[in-house]
Amino acid sequence: FMLLREREQIEVETVALLYPDANDAIRESAELLEDLFRREELADVRGASPVSVRHFPLKGLEDVYSEATCTQYAQGVRDAIVALQAQHQDHQIYLSLAGGRKAMAALTYYAAQQAGLRHVWHTVISDPAVETRVFSETVARSLERLDRRARAERLFLRAYAADDAAFSLFRI
């Protein structure tokens, strides 16, 4: 979100969160993100007014661990993209391969192709020390000890401003 806004000058009006619904930790993380996107008092951290959030919980799915769950995941992502395309016909969809397992990223890319998206976005952190820090500071157990503003500063990357050059955003 932040890298699209700040580096690509893309104004994001709606964020769609796709996640396995039967995984409590992931579902709770999606709810946390929704709260941070919608709060007016966090506009300065986001660099934007509150953002609309749509949830696309992949019902009955906890993880991708078999051919059947991979198929279910890919179909759910494709269905979500198609629904967003139908609802936002006059807008470009910017799909990020953030979070999840490698298999989920591959399946998300496949679903995007099936839905007709020309490209997806991916972020990498080039400095291993920064990457380790970001991952350790943005896991649920680290975030739950923080107040709302500190959570937002980490999740919207403000806490890592000094390491901005380590973050790369690119189209695939």
PDB file of N, CA and C in Angstrom, residues 3-4 8 10 92-98 109 119-123 169-172:
ATOM      1  N   LEU A   3       4.139   1.600  -0.521  1.00  0.00           N
ATOM      2  CA  LEU A   3       5.078   1.690  -1.637  1.00  0.00           C
ATOM      3  C   LEU A   3       4.352   2.028  -2.937  1.00  0.00           C
ATOM      4  N   LEU A   4       3.167   1.483  -3.141  1.00  0.00           N
ATOM      5  CA  LEU A   4       2.380   1.855  -4.320  1.00  0.00           C
ATOM      6  C   LEU A   4       2.049   3.343  -4.291  1.00  0.00           C
ATOM      7  N   GLU A   8       4.947   4.820  -6.659  1.00  0.00           N
ATOM      8  CA  GLU A   8       4.277   4.731  -7.958  1.00  0.00           C
ATOM      9  C   GLU A   8       3.187   5.787  -8.126  1.00  0.00           C
ATOM     10  N   ILE A  10       0.243   5.900  -6.892  1.00  0.00           N
ATOM     11  CA  ILE A  10      -1.047   5.251  -7.121  1.00  0.00           C
ATOM     12  C   ILE A  10      -1.942   5.514  -5.921  1.00  0.00           C
ATOM     13  N   GLN A  92      -8.178   0.221 -12.044  1.00  0.00           N
ATOM     14  CA  GLN A  92      -7.143  -0.797 -12.187  1.00  0.00           C
ATOM     15  C   GLN A  92      -7.027  -1.552 -10.869  1.00  0.00           C
ATOM     16  N   ILE A  93      -6.817  -2.854 -10.931  1.00  0.00           N
ATOM     17  CA  ILE A  93      -6.584  -3.650  -9.723  1.00  0.00           C
ATOM     18  C   ILE A  93      -5.081  -3.846  -9.582  1.00  0.00           C
ATOM     19  N   TYR A  94      -4.572  -3.530  -8.415  1.00  0.00           N
ATOM     20  CA  TYR A  94      -3.156  -3.691  -8.097  1.00  0.00           C
ATOM     21  C   TYR A  94      -3.058  -4.809  -7.071  1.00  0.00           C
ATOM     22  N   LEU A  95      -2.655  -5.959  -7.505  1.00  0.00           N
ATOM     23  CA  LEU A  95      -2.585  -7.136  -6.646  1.00  0.00           C
ATOM     24  C   LEU A  95      -1.166  -7.324  -6.151  1.00  0.00           C
ATOM     25  N   SER A  96      -1.037  -7.439  -4.848  1.00  0.00           N
ATOM     26  CA  SER A  96       0.273  -7.616  -4.233  1.00  0.00           C
ATOM     27  C   SER A  96       0.443  -9.065  -3.794  1.00  0.00           C
ATOM     28  N   LEU A  97       1.626  -9.584  -3.989  1.00  0.00           N
ATOM     29  CA  LEU A  97       1.945 -10.943  -3.555  1.00  0.00           C
ATOM     30  C   LEU A  97       2.510 -10.940  -2.137  1.00  0.00           C
ATOM     31  N   ALA A  98       1.980 -10.102  -1.286  1.00  0.00           N
ATOM     32  CA  ALA A  98       2.500  -9.960   0.070  1.00  0.00           C
ATOM     33  C   ALA A  98       1.933 -11.031   0.991  1.00  0.00           C
ATOM     34  N   TYR A 109      -0.554 -15.584  -8.189  1.00  0.00           N
ATOM     35  CA  TYR A 109      -0.122 -15.156  -9.526  1.00  0.00           C
ATOM     36  C   TYR A 109      -0.905 -15.901 -10.604  1.00  0.00           C
ATOM     37  N   HIS A 119      -0.475  -7.817 -14.724  1.00  0.00           N
ATOM     38  CA  HIS A 119       0.683  -7.970 -13.856  1.00  0.00           C
ATOM     39  C   HIS A 119       0.250  -7.909 -12.392  1.00  0.00           C
ATOM     40  N   VAL A 120       1.158  -8.307 -11.528  1.00  0.00           N
ATOM     41  CA  VAL A 120       0.972  -8.204 -10.079  1.00  0.00           C
ATOM     42  C   VAL A 120       2.186  -7.472  -9.520  1.00  0.00           C
ATOM     43  N   TRP A 121       2.108  -7.104  -8.267  1.00  0.00           N
ATOM     44  CA  TRP A 121       3.194  -6.373  -7.614  1.00  0.00           C
ATOM     45  C   TRP A 121       3.837  -7.235  -6.541  1.00  0.00           C
ATOM     46  N   HIS A 122       5.120  -7.025  -6.355  1.00  0.00           N
ATOM     47  CA  HIS A 122       5.843  -7.770  -5.323  1.00  0.00           C
ATOM     48  C   HIS A 122       6.835  -6.832  -4.640  1.00  0.00           C
ATOM     49  N   THR A 123       7.030  -7.050  -3.368  1.00  0.00           N
ATOM     50  CA  THR A 123       7.983  -6.267  -2.584  1.00  0.00           C
ATOM     51  C   THR A 123       9.056  -7.197  -2.041  1.00  0.00           C
ATOM     52  N   LEU A 169       9.870  -2.349  -4.756  1.00  0.00           N
ATOM     53  CA  LEU A 169       8.553  -2.710  -5.261  1.00  0.00           C
ATOM     54  C   LEU A 169       8.669  -2.825  -6.775  1.00  0.00           C
ATOM     55  N   PHE A 170       8.169  -3.928  -7.318  1.00  0.00           N
ATOM     56  CA  PHE A 170       8.236  -4.084  -8.771  1.00  0.00           C
ATOM     57  C   PHE A 170       7.056  -4.901  -9.286  1.00  0.00           C
ATOM     58  N   ARG A 171       6.794  -4.689 -10.585  1.00  0.00           N
ATOM     59  CA  ARG A 171       5.733  -5.425 -11.266  1.00  0.00           C
ATOM     60  C   ARG A 171       6.284  -6.731 -11.818  1.00  0.00           C
ATOM     61  N   ILE A 172       5.442  -7.727 -11.764  1.00  0.00           N
ATOM     62  CA  ILE A 172       5.776  -9.026 -12.352  1.00  0.00           C
ATOM     63  C   ILE A 172       4.812  -9.255 -13.505  1.00  0.00           C
TER      64      ILE A 172
END
